[in-house]
Amino acid sequence: MDDLTEVIASLVARRLKDGAAPAGIDPDAPLSGLGLDSIAVVSLMVELERRRGVTLPAELVNRATFRSVRTLTEAVRRAESAAGRLP
Amino acid sequence: MSPRTDHDGAHAHPAADGARYPTIVETLVSRARTGPDLPYLTSVAADGATATMSFGQLDAWSARCRHWLRTALGVARDDVVGLLPVNDPASVVALFGLLRAGAVCLVLNPADPPARIHDQLAARGAKAVLCASPADAERLGHGAVAVPRFERAPDPVGDAADAAVRLDDDALFFGTSGSTAAAKTVAQTHRNAAANAEALRRHHRLRAGDRVLGFLPVHHVNGVHTTLFAPLRAGAHVVLAAAFDPFAYPGLIERFRPRIASAVPSVLDTLLATWREPRLPSGFDYFLTAAAPLSVRTAHDVHRRLGARIVQGYGLTETTNFATTMPIDLSPDAYRAVMVDTDVPPVGVPLFGNEVTVLDPAGRPVPPGEVGEVCMRGHNVMSRYAGNPEATDEAFRGGWFHSGDLGRRALDPHTGRELLVLTGRLKNIAKVHGEAVSLEEMEHALRRLDGVADAACLAVPDPVEGESVVAVVVTGTGREADIRRHLGACFPPHALPRRIILAPRIPRTPTGKLQRPRLLAEFGLTPPD
């Protein structure tokens, strides 16, 4: 896993109640299937934005972005490169 | 005073005594007569599909359900019938069908493990159990029945009468959040349901044609009473989303233009995060919140970013739904003073039909501004914990229902009203998603597990659930996965600890008492406010 994927996987793991390890999270597994409800998903987004100093644009704040660790990683990358930062 | 007198006293209310409320079923029948084609419930499925049911359709379909309950399932008046509802029209029809048949509806959480659901059904001697979906019925087994689609069923012949219930008869049973062994069942009467609906109608000045947006699950009191019954009482139109979807919710507000949206504080925080260019439609009055304490930060952010008010209320399953709610007609200055420029936003004034007081441990009212136990009496107070006279007597002392919550009442200079502020709790509980989880019960459950020498459970603030449980466990051999499996068998999923910390020892006083504040500090966890 690369850095950003790892950060996101650890944020997901911290919100699960089965004590999963970040490395054990399949980046393509739907977050809802892992046991993350919608409120947990958004708290993840808030923490991620704060940590990375990035704001997801309105058009990326949708269900598709928050489908899995991978889709979220891609969206954050896109937001970061649009903000003129190195991916 | 004998317990019986205490119990009676807690159900009297001087201002409302003798009031004959129409029951929820009588209200439905009268709404269907005066405005059969007016919309009652628009349900929004997870995929966004909508369906609208009029008062007349709910009347007709729930009458067919009543007939089916009687003929196909042999349900008679006073029978207990379990219902695993979801936020869809079939569940709403089933709920009303059960009330019309005079059955007592044991409302169950479809997300609970099947073993826990079966325990609750057995404890109440349920005659049958209905599920919103065939999948749930199959998962549950043991004769669970999926609710048929009554919109396509023929009207019954020769069965036109609703059960002649009395206001003091049981209408609804709700389980509390404890472990399977210790969970209590709150018994709510037809009077409770009717009084609460009338209280909400009056407080929120609900009128025919008002739209109320809700998504809280109808297996909770808030979903049943605030989302379904109160708007019915007023002839208002409910928009019921299948669940809270932070990405779709702004669209629901824009499309349906509700006057009131029912929510919980964590959802508003979520909405502030996802609604990037928020614009509330004209005619939007306020968000009604309950279930968890509203922080000043949320009130402030909603005020600043959405330009909207929050009306905070407070209640327990034991007080049907709401016991207090903030006044809805505060001036802009008064709103700012009590909700935004303050430390703890108050939970408001007593609703119609109940009194709220603050008592000291001897049962005497404390002076204004001093902290004591919040106690209620009136028409919204549950009849009892079903099958549990000890817990009932414990809760009804001195003619009041004892909430276990601590608070103070004081005349507020900005509003000229006496407002209740909650300050803490008497018992060691965590309020997870607004539901009480007993820390001691979870500690007992942990100590029952082989290899566990000691255990302590702590309530910590949680960005998602208001509070969550952290379990500290002393074990030589036990593994975290075993501990989780063990707890998962006794507690509902939402009550399970967010974290389990394995520790060499747990600090206790020489007499063996837990030192929770010390533990919180020791493990770097901040105590809840």
Coordinates of C-alpha atoms in Angstrom, one line a residue:
Chain A
M1 CA 0.0 0.0 0.0
D2 CA 1.2 3.5 -0.7
D3 CA 1.2 6.3 1.9
L4 CA -2.2 7.8 1.2
T5 CA -3.9 4.5 0.8
E6 CA -2.4 3.5 4.2
V7 CA -3.5 6.7 5.9
I8 CA -7.1 6.1 4.6
A9 CA -7.1 2.4 5.5
S10 CA -6.0 3.3 9.1
L11 CA -8.7 5.9 9.4
V12 CA -11.2 3.3 8.2
A13 CA -9.9 0.7 10.7
R14 CA -10.2 3.1 13.6
R15 CA -13.9 3.4 12.9
L16 CA -14.6 -0.3 12.8
K17 CA -15.8 -2.3 15.8
D18 CA -14.1 -5.6 15.0
G19 CA -10.6 -4.3 15.7
A20 CA -9.4 -4.8 12.1
A21 CA -5.8 -4.0 11.2
P22 CA -5.4 -1.4 8.5
A23 CA -3.3 -3.8 6.4
G24 CA -6.2 -6.3 6.5
I25 CA -8.6 -3.9 4.8
D26 CA -9.2 -4.7 1.1
P27 CA -8.9 -1.3 -0.7
D28 CA -11.7 -2.4 -3.1
A29 CA -14.2 -3.5 -0.4
P30 CA -17.2 -1.3 -0.2
L31 CA -16.9 0.8 3.0
S32 CA -20.6 0.1 3.9
G33 CA -19.8 -3.7 3.7
L34 CA -16.9 -3.2 6.1
G35 CA -19.4 -1.9 8.7
L36 CA -18.9 1.9 8.2
D37 CA -22.2 3.8 8.4
S38 CA -22.7 7.1 6.6
I39 CA -21.9 9.2 9.7
A40 CA -18.6 7.3 10.2
V41 CA -17.8 7.8 6.5
V42 CA -18.2 11.6 6.8
S43 CA -16.2 11.8 10.0
L44 CA -13.5 10.0 8.1
M45 CA -13.7 12.6 5.4
V46 CA -13.5 15.5 7.9
E47 CA -10.4 14.0 9.5
L48 CA -8.8 13.2 6.2
E49 CA -9.3 16.8 4.9
R50 CA -7.9 18.2 8.1
R51 CA -4.8 16.0 8.1
R52 CA -4.0 16.5 4.4
G53 CA -5.0 20.2 4.4
V54 CA -7.2 19.6 1.4
T55 CA -10.8 20.3 0.7
L56 CA -12.7 18.0 -1.6
P57 CA -14.7 20.0 -4.1
A58 CA -18.5 19.7 -4.0
E59 CA -18.5 17.5 -7.2
L60 CA -16.4 14.9 -5.4
V61 CA -18.5 14.8 -2.2
N62 CA -20.7 12.0 -3.3
R63 CA -21.4 8.4 -2.7
A64 CA -19.0 7.2 -5.5
T65 CA -16.0 8.9 -3.9
F66 CA -16.7 7.1 -0.6
R67 CA -17.4 3.7 -2.0
S68 CA -14.0 2.2 -1.0
V69 CA -10.6 3.0 0.2
R70 CA -9.4 3.0 -3.4
T71 CA -12.1 5.4 -4.8
L72 CA -11.5 7.8 -1.8
T73 CA -7.7 7.7 -2.4
E74 CA -8.2 8.6 -6.0
A75 CA -10.5 11.4 -5.2
V76 CA -8.1 12.9 -2.6
R77 CA -5.2 12.6 -5.1
R78 CA -7.3 14.4 -7.7
A79 CA -8.2 17.2 -5.2
E80 CA -4.6 17.5 -4.1
S81 CA -3.2 17.8 -7.6
A82 CA -6.0 20.3 -8.6
A83 CA -4.8 22.3 -5.5
G84 CA -1.4 22.4 -7.2
R85 CA 0.4 20.0 -4.9
L86 CA 2.5 17.0 -5.9
P87 CA 0.5 13.8 -5.8
Chain B
M1 CA -46.4 6.0 50.0
S2 CA -47.0 2.6 48.6
P3 CA -45.5 1.8 45.2
R4 CA -48.9 1.7 43.7
T5 CA -49.6 5.3 44.8
D6 CA -46.2 6.4 43.5
H7 CA -47.0 4.7 40.3
D8 CA -50.4 6.4 40.0
G9 CA -49.0 9.8 40.9
A10 CA -46.4 9.6 38.2
H11 CA -49.2 9.3 35.5
A12 CA -51.3 12.2 36.7
H13 CA -50.9 15.7 35.3
P14 CA -53.0 18.6 36.8
A15 CA -53.3 20.6 33.6
A16 CA -54.2 17.6 31.4
D17 CA -56.1 15.4 33.8
G18 CA -59.3 14.1 32.5
A19 CA -58.2 15.0 28.9
R20 CA -59.6 12.4 26.6
Y21 CA -57.2 12.2 23.7
P22 CA -58.3 10.4 20.6
T23 CA -56.1 7.3 20.2
I24 CA -53.7 7.1 17.3
V25 CA -56.1 4.7 15.5
E26 CA -59.0 7.0 16.1
T27 CA -56.9 9.9 14.8
L28 CA -56.1 7.9 11.6
V29 CA -59.7 7.0 11.0
S30 CA -60.8 10.6 11.4
R31 CA -58.0 11.9 9.1
A32 CA -59.0 9.4 6.5
R33 CA -62.6 10.6 6.7
T34 CA -61.9 14.3 6.5
G35 CA -59.0 14.2 4.0
P36 CA -58.7 10.8 2.4
D37 CA -56.6 11.9 -0.5
L38 CA -54.2 14.2 1.3
P39 CA -50.7 12.9 1.5
Y40 CA -49.6 11.4 4.8
L41 CA -46.3 9.6 4.1
T42 CA -43.8 9.9 1.3
S43 CA -41.2 7.3 1.7
V44 CA -37.8 7.7 0.0
A45 CA -36.0 4.4 -0.6
A46 CA -32.2 4.1 -0.5
D47 CA -32.0 4.4 -4.3
G48 CA -34.0 7.6 -4.2
A49 CA -37.3 6.1 -5.4
T50 CA -40.4 7.7 -3.7
A51 CA -43.9 6.5 -3.0
T52 CA -46.7 8.5 -1.4
M53 CA -49.4 7.0 0.8
S54 CA -52.5 9.2 1.6
F55 CA -54.4 9.1 4.8
G56 CA -57.2 7.2 3.1
Q57 CA -54.7 4.6 1.8
L58 CA -53.1 4.0 5.2
D59 CA -56.6 3.6 6.6
A60 CA -57.6 1.1 4.0
W61 CA -54.3 -0.9 3.9
S62 CA -53.9 -1.0 7.7
A63 CA -57.5 -2.3 8.0
R64 CA -56.6 -5.1 5.6
C65 CA -53.5 -5.8 7.7
R66 CA -55.7 -5.9 10.8
H67 CA -58.0 -8.5 9.1
W68 CA -54.9 -10.5 8.0
L69 CA -53.5 -10.4 11.5
R70 CA -56.8 -11.8 12.9
T71 CA -57.5 -14.4 10.3
A72 CA -54.1 -15.6 9.1
L73 CA -52.2 -15.3 12.4
G74 CA -54.9 -15.5 14.9
V75 CA -53.9 -12.3 16.6
A76 CA -56.4 -11.2 19.3
R77 CA -56.6 -8.1 21.4
D78 CA -53.7 -7.8 24.0
D79 CA -51.5 -10.3 22.2
V80 CA -47.9 -9.3 21.9
V81 CA -46.6 -9.3 18.3
G82 CA -43.0 -8.5 17.4
L83 CA -42.3 -6.1 14.5
L84 CA -38.9 -5.6 12.9
P85 CA -39.7 -2.4 11.0
V86 CA -37.6 -0.5 8.5
N87 CA -38.4 3.0 7.2
D88 CA -40.8 1.8 4.5
P89 CA -44.6 1.9 3.8
A90 CA -45.1 -1.8 4.6
S91 CA -43.7 -1.4 8.1
V92 CA -45.9 1.7 8.7
V93 CA -49.0 -0.2 7.6
A94 CA -48.1 -3.2 9.8
L95 CA -47.6 -0.9 12.8
F96 CA -51.0 0.6 12.4
G97 CA -52.6 -2.8 11.6
L98 CA -51.3 -4.1 14.9
L99 CA -52.7 -1.1 16.8
R100 CA -56.0 -1.6 15.1
A101 CA -56.2 -5.2 16.0
G102 CA -55.6 -4.2 19.7
A103 CA -52.3 -6.1 19.7
V104 CA -49.3 -4.8 21.6
C105 CA -46.5 -4.1 19.1
L106 CA -43.1 -5.2 20.4
V107 CA -40.8 -3.0 18.3
L108 CA -37.5 -4.7 17.5
N109 CA -34.3 -3.5 15.9
P110 CA -33.8 -5.5 12.7
A111 CA -30.0 -5.1 13.1
D112 CA -30.0 -7.0 16.4
P113 CA -28.6 -10.5 16.3
P114 CA -31.3 -13.1 15.8
A115 CA -30.6 -14.7 19.2
R116 CA -31.3 -11.4 21.0
I117 CA -34.5 -10.8 19.0
H118 CA -35.7 -14.3 19.9
D119 CA -34.9 -13.7 23.6
Q120 CA -37.0 -10.5 23.6
L121 CA -39.9 -12.3 21.8
A122 CA -39.8 -15.1 24.3
A123 CA -39.5 -12.8 27.3
R124 CA -42.7 -11.0 26.3
G125 CA -44.5 -14.2 25.2
A126 CA -44.9 -12.9 21.6
K127 CA -47.6 -14.6 19.6
A128 CA -46.0 -13.8 16.2
V129 CA -43.2 -11.8 14.7
L130 CA -43.5 -9.7 11.6
C131 CA -40.6 -8.5 9.4
A132 CA -40.5 -5.7 6.9
S133 CA -38.6 -7.9 4.4
P134 CA -38.8 -11.6 3.4
A135 CA -35.0 -11.7 3.9
D136 CA -35.3 -10.6 7.5
A137 CA -38.0 -13.2 8.1
E138 CA -35.8 -15.9 6.6
R139 CA -32.8 -14.8 8.7
L140 CA -34.9 -14.9 11.8
G141 CA -36.6 -18.2 11.2
H142 CA -38.8 -19.7 13.9
G143 CA -42.0 -18.8 12.1
A144 CA -41.2 -15.1 11.4
V145 CA -43.5 -13.7 8.8
A146 CA -42.8 -11.1 6.1
V147 CA -45.5 -8.4 6.0
P148 CA -47.6 -8.8 2.8
R149 CA -48.2 -5.9 0.5
F150 CA -51.7 -4.8 1.5
E151 CA -52.0 -2.1 -1.2
R152 CA -52.9 -4.9 -3.7
A153 CA -55.0 -7.0 -1.3
P154 CA -58.8 -7.0 -1.4
D155 CA -60.7 -5.2 1.3
P156 CA -61.9 -7.6 4.0
V157 CA -65.6 -8.6 4.2
G158 CA -67.2 -8.7 7.6
D159 CA -64.3 -7.3 9.6
A160 CA -64.8 -3.6 9.9
A161 CA -64.1 -2.9 13.6
D162 CA -60.9 -1.8 15.3
A163 CA -60.3 -3.4 18.7
A164 CA -62.0 -1.3 21.4
V165 CA -58.8 -0.5 23.3
R166 CA -58.7 1.5 26.5
L167 CA -56.3 4.4 26.9
D168 CA -54.5 2.5 29.7
D169 CA -54.0 -0.6 27.6
D170 CA -50.5 -1.4 26.3
A171 CA -49.9 -0.2 22.8
L172 CA -46.1 -0.5 22.2
F173 CA -43.2 -2.3 23.8
F174 CA -39.7 -1.0 23.3
G175 CA -36.6 -2.9 24.5
T176 CA -33.8 -0.9 26.3
S177 CA -30.2 -1.3 25.3
G178 CA -28.8 -3.5 28.0
S179 CA -27.4 -7.0 27.7
T180 CA -29.8 -9.7 26.8
A181 CA -30.1 -10.7 30.4
A182 CA -30.6 -7.3 31.9
A183 CA -32.5 -5.5 29.1
K184 CA -35.8 -4.0 30.2
T185 CA -39.0 -3.6 28.1
V186 CA -40.7 -0.2 28.3
A187 CA -44.5 -0.5 28.1
Q188 CA -46.2 2.4 26.5
T189 CA -50.0 2.8 26.5
H190 CA -52.4 4.2 24.0
R191 CA -52.6 7.2 26.2
N192 CA -48.8 7.7 26.1
A193 CA -48.8 7.6 22.3
A194 CA -51.8 9.9 22.0
A195 CA -50.6 12.4 24.6
N196 CA -47.1 12.6 23.1
A197 CA -48.6 13.2 19.6
E198 CA -50.8 16.0 20.9
A199 CA -47.9 17.5 22.9
L200 CA -45.7 17.6 19.7
R201 CA -48.6 19.0 17.7
R202 CA -49.0 21.8 20.1
H203 CA -45.4 22.6 20.8
H204 CA -44.3 22.6 17.1
R205 CA -47.7 24.2 16.0
L206 CA -48.0 21.4 13.4
R207 CA -50.8 22.0 11.0
A208 CA -52.4 20.2 8.1
G209 CA -50.2 20.5 5.1
D210 CA -46.9 21.0 7.0
R211 CA -44.1 18.9 5.8
V212 CA -41.8 17.1 8.3
L213 CA -38.7 15.4 7.0
G214 CA -37.5 12.4 9.0
F215 CA -35.0 9.5 8.6
L216 CA -34.5 8.2 12.2
P217 CA -35.3 4.5 12.3
V218 CA -38.9 3.6 13.1
H219 CA -37.7 0.9 15.5
H220 CA -36.9 3.8 17.9
V221 CA -39.4 5.8 19.8
N222 CA -38.4 8.9 17.9
G223 CA -39.2 7.3 14.6
V224 CA -42.6 6.0 15.8
H225 CA -43.8 9.0 17.8
T226 CA -42.1 12.1 16.2
T227 CA -41.9 11.0 12.6
L228 CA -45.2 9.0 12.3
F229 CA -47.7 9.8 15.1
A230 CA -47.3 13.5 15.7
P231 CA -47.7 14.5 12.0
L232 CA -50.7 12.2 11.8
R233 CA -52.3 14.0 14.7
A234 CA -51.9 17.3 12.9
G235 CA -52.7 16.0 9.4
A236 CA -49.2 16.9 8.3
H237 CA -47.2 15.3 5.6
V238 CA -44.2 13.1 6.5
V239 CA -41.3 12.6 4.2
L240 CA -39.5 9.5 5.5
A241 CA -36.1 8.6 4.2
A242 CA -35.0 5.0 4.4
A243 CA -31.9 6.1 6.2
F244 CA -29.7 9.2 6.6
D245 CA -27.6 9.5 3.5
P246 CA -25.3 12.5 3.9
F247 CA -24.8 12.8 0.2
A248 CA -28.6 12.7 -0.7
Y249 CA -30.0 14.6 2.3
P250 CA -29.5 18.1 1.0
G251 CA -31.4 17.1 -2.2
L252 CA -34.3 15.9 0.0
I253 CA -34.5 19.2 1.7
E254 CA -34.4 21.1 -1.6
R255 CA -37.0 18.8 -3.2
F256 CA -39.5 18.4 -0.4
R257 CA -39.1 21.8 1.3
P258 CA -40.0 20.6 4.8
R259 CA -40.9 23.1 7.6
I260 CA -39.3 20.9 10.2
A261 CA -36.5 18.3 9.8
S262 CA -36.0 15.8 12.6
A263 CA -32.4 14.9 13.2
V264 CA -29.7 14.1 15.8
P265 CA -26.7 16.3 16.5
S266 CA -24.1 14.0 14.9
V267 CA -26.2 14.1 11.6
L268 CA -26.1 17.9 11.6
D269 CA -22.3 17.8 12.0
T270 CA -22.2 15.4 9.1
L271 CA -24.5 17.5 7.0
L272 CA -22.3 20.6 7.6
A273 CA -19.4 18.6 6.3
T274 CA -21.0 17.3 3.1
W275 CA -23.3 20.2 2.2
R276 CA -20.7 22.3 0.5
E277 CA -22.9 25.0 -0.9
P278 CA -25.9 24.9 1.5
R279 CA -29.1 26.8 0.8
L280 CA -32.2 26.1 2.8
P281 CA -35.5 26.6 1.0
S282 CA -37.8 29.3 2.2
G283 CA -40.4 28.0 4.6
F284 CA -37.8 25.9 6.4
D285 CA -38.2 26.6 10.2
Y286 CA -35.8 24.4 12.1
F287 CA -34.0 21.1 12.8
L288 CA -35.5 19.3 15.7
T289 CA -32.8 17.3 17.6
A290 CA -32.9 14.8 20.4
A291 CA -31.1 11.6 21.6
A292 CA -27.7 13.2 22.2
P293 CA -26.5 16.4 23.7
L294 CA -26.2 19.2 21.3
S295 CA -22.9 21.0 21.4
V296 CA -22.6 24.8 21.2
R297 CA -20.3 24.2 18.3
T298 CA -23.0 22.4 16.3
A299 CA -25.6 25.0 17.1
H300 CA -23.1 27.7 16.1
D301 CA -22.1 26.1 12.9
V302 CA -25.7 25.4 11.8
H303 CA -26.6 29.0 12.6
R304 CA -23.7 30.4 10.7
R305 CA -23.4 28.1 7.7
L306 CA -27.0 27.1 7.2
G307 CA -28.7 30.1 8.7
A308 CA -31.0 27.7 10.5
R309 CA -32.1 27.1 14.0
I310 CA -32.0 24.0 16.1
V311 CA -34.8 23.2 18.5
Q312 CA -33.4 20.8 21.0
G313 CA -35.5 18.4 23.0
Y314 CA -35.0 15.7 25.6
G315 CA -36.8 12.6 26.6
L316 CA -36.4 8.9 27.2
T317 CA -38.2 5.8 25.9
E318 CA -39.7 5.7 29.4
T319 CA -41.3 9.2 28.8
T320 CA -42.7 7.9 25.4
N321 CA -40.5 10.3 23.3
F322 CA -40.1 14.0 24.3
A323 CA -40.4 15.3 27.9
T324 CA -39.0 18.8 27.2
T325 CA -38.2 20.9 24.1
M326 CA -36.8 24.4 23.6
P327 CA -39.5 27.0 22.8
I328 CA -39.8 27.5 19.0
D329 CA -40.6 31.3 19.1
L330 CA -37.4 32.8 20.6
S331 CA -36.4 36.2 19.3
P332 CA -33.1 36.2 17.3
D333 CA -31.3 37.7 20.3
A334 CA -32.7 35.2 22.8
Y335 CA -31.9 32.3 20.4
R336 CA -28.3 33.5 20.1
A337 CA -27.9 34.0 23.8
V338 CA -29.2 30.6 24.9
M339 CA -28.1 28.3 22.0
V340 CA -24.9 29.9 20.6
D341 CA -23.3 32.3 23.1
T342 CA -23.5 29.8 26.0
D343 CA -21.7 26.8 27.4
V344 CA -24.4 24.1 27.3
P345 CA -27.6 24.6 25.2
P346 CA -30.6 23.9 27.4
V347 CA -33.2 21.2 26.5
G348 CA -36.2 23.5 27.1
V349 CA -39.5 23.5 28.8
P350 CA -41.9 20.6 29.7
L351 CA -44.2 19.6 26.9
F352 CA -48.0 19.6 27.3
G353 CA -49.2 16.7 29.4
N354 CA -46.1 16.3 31.6
E355 CA -44.3 18.0 34.5
V356 CA -40.6 18.0 34.8
T357 CA -38.8 18.6 38.1
V358 CA -35.4 18.4 39.6
L359 CA -35.2 16.4 42.9
D360 CA -32.5 15.8 45.5
P361 CA -31.7 12.3 46.7
A362 CA -34.4 12.6 49.4
G363 CA -37.0 13.4 46.7
R364 CA -37.3 17.1 47.5
P365 CA -37.2 19.7 44.8
V366 CA -33.9 21.5 44.7
P367 CA -33.8 25.3 44.4
P368 CA -33.5 26.8 40.9
G369 CA -30.0 26.6 39.5
E370 CA -29.0 23.6 41.7
V371 CA -28.3 20.2 40.2
G372 CA -30.5 17.2 41.0
E373 CA -32.1 14.2 39.3
V374 CA -34.5 15.0 36.5
C375 CA -37.9 13.5 37.2
M376 CA -41.1 13.5 35.2
R377 CA -44.8 12.8 35.8
G378 CA -47.7 13.0 33.4
H379 CA -49.4 11.3 30.5
N380 CA -46.2 10.6 28.6
V381 CA -44.7 8.5 31.4
M382 CA -44.6 4.7 30.5
S383 CA -46.9 2.4 32.4
R384 CA -44.1 0.1 33.6
Y385 CA -41.2 -2.1 32.7
A386 CA -43.1 -5.1 31.4
G387 CA -42.6 -8.2 33.6
N388 CA -40.2 -6.3 35.9
P389 CA -41.9 -4.9 39.0
E390 CA -38.6 -4.4 40.8
A391 CA -37.2 -2.1 38.1
T392 CA -40.6 -0.4 37.9
D393 CA -40.7 0.3 41.6
E394 CA -37.2 1.6 41.5
A395 CA -38.0 4.0 38.7
F396 CA -41.3 5.3 40.3
R397 CA -40.5 6.7 43.6
G398 CA -42.4 9.5 45.4
G399 CA -44.9 9.9 42.6
W400 CA -42.3 10.7 40.0
F401 CA -40.6 8.8 37.3
H402 CA -36.8 9.0 38.0
S403 CA -34.8 9.5 34.8
G404 CA -31.3 8.9 36.1
D405 CA -30.2 12.1 34.4
L406 CA -28.9 15.0 36.3
G407 CA -29.9 18.6 35.5
R408 CA -30.8 22.0 36.8
R409 CA -33.6 24.3 36.1
A410 CA -33.2 28.1 36.1
L411 CA -35.2 31.1 34.9
D412 CA -33.5 32.2 31.7
P413 CA -33.3 36.0 31.5
H414 CA -33.2 36.1 27.7
T415 CA -36.3 34.0 27.2
G416 CA -38.2 34.7 30.5
R417 CA -38.7 30.9 30.6
E418 CA -37.5 28.3 33.1
L419 CA -35.3 26.1 31.0
L420 CA -33.9 22.7 31.9
V421 CA -30.1 22.1 31.4
L422 CA -28.7 18.5 31.6
T423 CA -25.5 18.2 33.5
G424 CA -24.7 14.5 33.8
R425 CA -26.0 11.1 34.9
L426 CA -26.5 9.3 38.2
K427 CA -25.6 5.9 36.8
N428 CA -22.5 4.7 35.1
I429 CA -23.8 4.6 31.5
A430 CA -22.5 5.6 28.1
K431 CA -25.1 7.1 25.7
V432 CA -24.2 5.6 22.4
H433 CA -26.3 7.0 19.6
G434 CA -28.6 8.3 22.4
E435 CA -29.2 4.9 23.9
A436 CA -28.1 4.1 27.4
V437 CA -25.5 1.3 27.7
S438 CA -24.7 0.3 31.3
L439 CA -21.0 0.2 31.9
E440 CA -21.4 -2.1 34.9
E441 CA -23.4 -4.6 33.0
M442 CA -20.7 -4.8 30.3
E443 CA -18.1 -5.2 33.0
H444 CA -20.1 -8.1 34.5
A445 CA -20.4 -9.7 31.1
L446 CA -16.6 -9.4 30.6
R447 CA -15.8 -10.9 33.9
R448 CA -17.9 -14.0 33.0
L449 CA -15.6 -14.8 30.2
D450 CA -13.0 -17.5 30.9
G451 CA -9.5 -16.0 31.5
V452 CA -10.7 -12.5 32.3
A453 CA -9.4 -11.4 35.7
D454 CA -10.8 -7.9 35.8
A455 CA -12.6 -5.5 33.5
A456 CA -13.6 -1.9 33.4
C457 CA -15.7 -0.1 30.9
L458 CA -15.5 3.6 30.3
A459 CA -17.6 6.2 28.4
V460 CA -15.5 8.4 26.0
P461 CA -16.6 11.1 23.6
D462 CA -17.0 9.8 20.1
P463 CA -17.2 11.9 17.0
V464 CA -19.6 9.4 15.4
E465 CA -21.9 8.2 18.2
G466 CA -21.8 10.9 20.8
E467 CA -20.2 8.6 23.2
S468 CA -18.7 5.1 22.8
V469 CA -17.5 2.5 25.2
V470 CA -13.8 1.6 25.8
A471 CA -13.3 -1.7 27.6
V472 CA -10.1 -2.2 29.6
V473 CA -9.6 -6.0 30.2
V474 CA -7.1 -7.8 32.3
T475 CA -6.6 -11.3 30.8
G476 CA -3.8 -13.7 30.6
T477 CA -5.1 -15.9 27.9
G478 CA -8.0 -14.1 26.2
R479 CA -7.7 -12.6 22.8
E480 CA -9.4 -9.5 21.6
A481 CA -11.4 -11.4 19.0
D482 CA -12.8 -13.8 21.7
I483 CA -13.7 -10.9 23.9
R484 CA -15.6 -9.2 21.0
R485 CA -17.4 -12.4 20.1
H486 CA -18.5 -12.9 23.7
L487 CA -19.8 -9.3 24.0
G488 CA -21.4 -9.6 20.6
A489 CA -23.5 -12.4 21.8
C490 CA -24.9 -10.4 24.8
F491 CA -25.2 -6.8 23.6
P492 CA -26.8 -5.1 20.6
P493 CA -24.2 -4.2 17.9
H494 CA -24.2 -0.4 18.6
A495 CA -23.4 -0.9 22.3
L496 CA -20.2 -2.8 21.6
P497 CA -16.9 -1.2 22.6
R498 CA -15.2 1.0 20.0
R499 CA -11.9 -0.1 21.6
I500 CA -10.7 -2.9 23.8
I501 CA -7.5 -2.3 25.8
L502 CA -5.7 -5.2 27.3
A503 CA -4.0 -4.1 30.5
P504 CA -1.9 -5.8 33.2
R505 CA -4.1 -4.4 36.0
I506 CA -7.0 -2.0 36.7
P507 CA -6.6 0.5 39.5
R508 CA -9.2 0.1 42.2
T509 CA -9.7 1.6 45.7
P510 CA -8.9 -0.5 48.7
T511 CA -12.6 -1.4 48.9
G512 CA -12.5 -2.6 45.3
K513 CA -14.3 0.3 43.7
L514 CA -13.4 1.3 40.2
Q515 CA -11.7 4.7 39.8
R516 CA -13.1 5.6 36.4
P517 CA -11.7 9.2 36.2
R518 CA -8.2 7.8 37.1
L519 CA -8.6 5.1 34.5
L520 CA -9.6 7.6 31.8
A521 CA -6.5 9.6 32.6
E522 CA -4.3 6.6 32.8
F523 CA -5.3 5.4 29.3
G524 CA -5.2 8.9 27.8
L525 CA -9.0 9.0 27.4
T526 CA -10.8 12.2 28.1
P527 CA -13.9 12.0 30.3
P528 CA -17.3 12.9 28.6
D529 CA -18.7 16.3 29.7

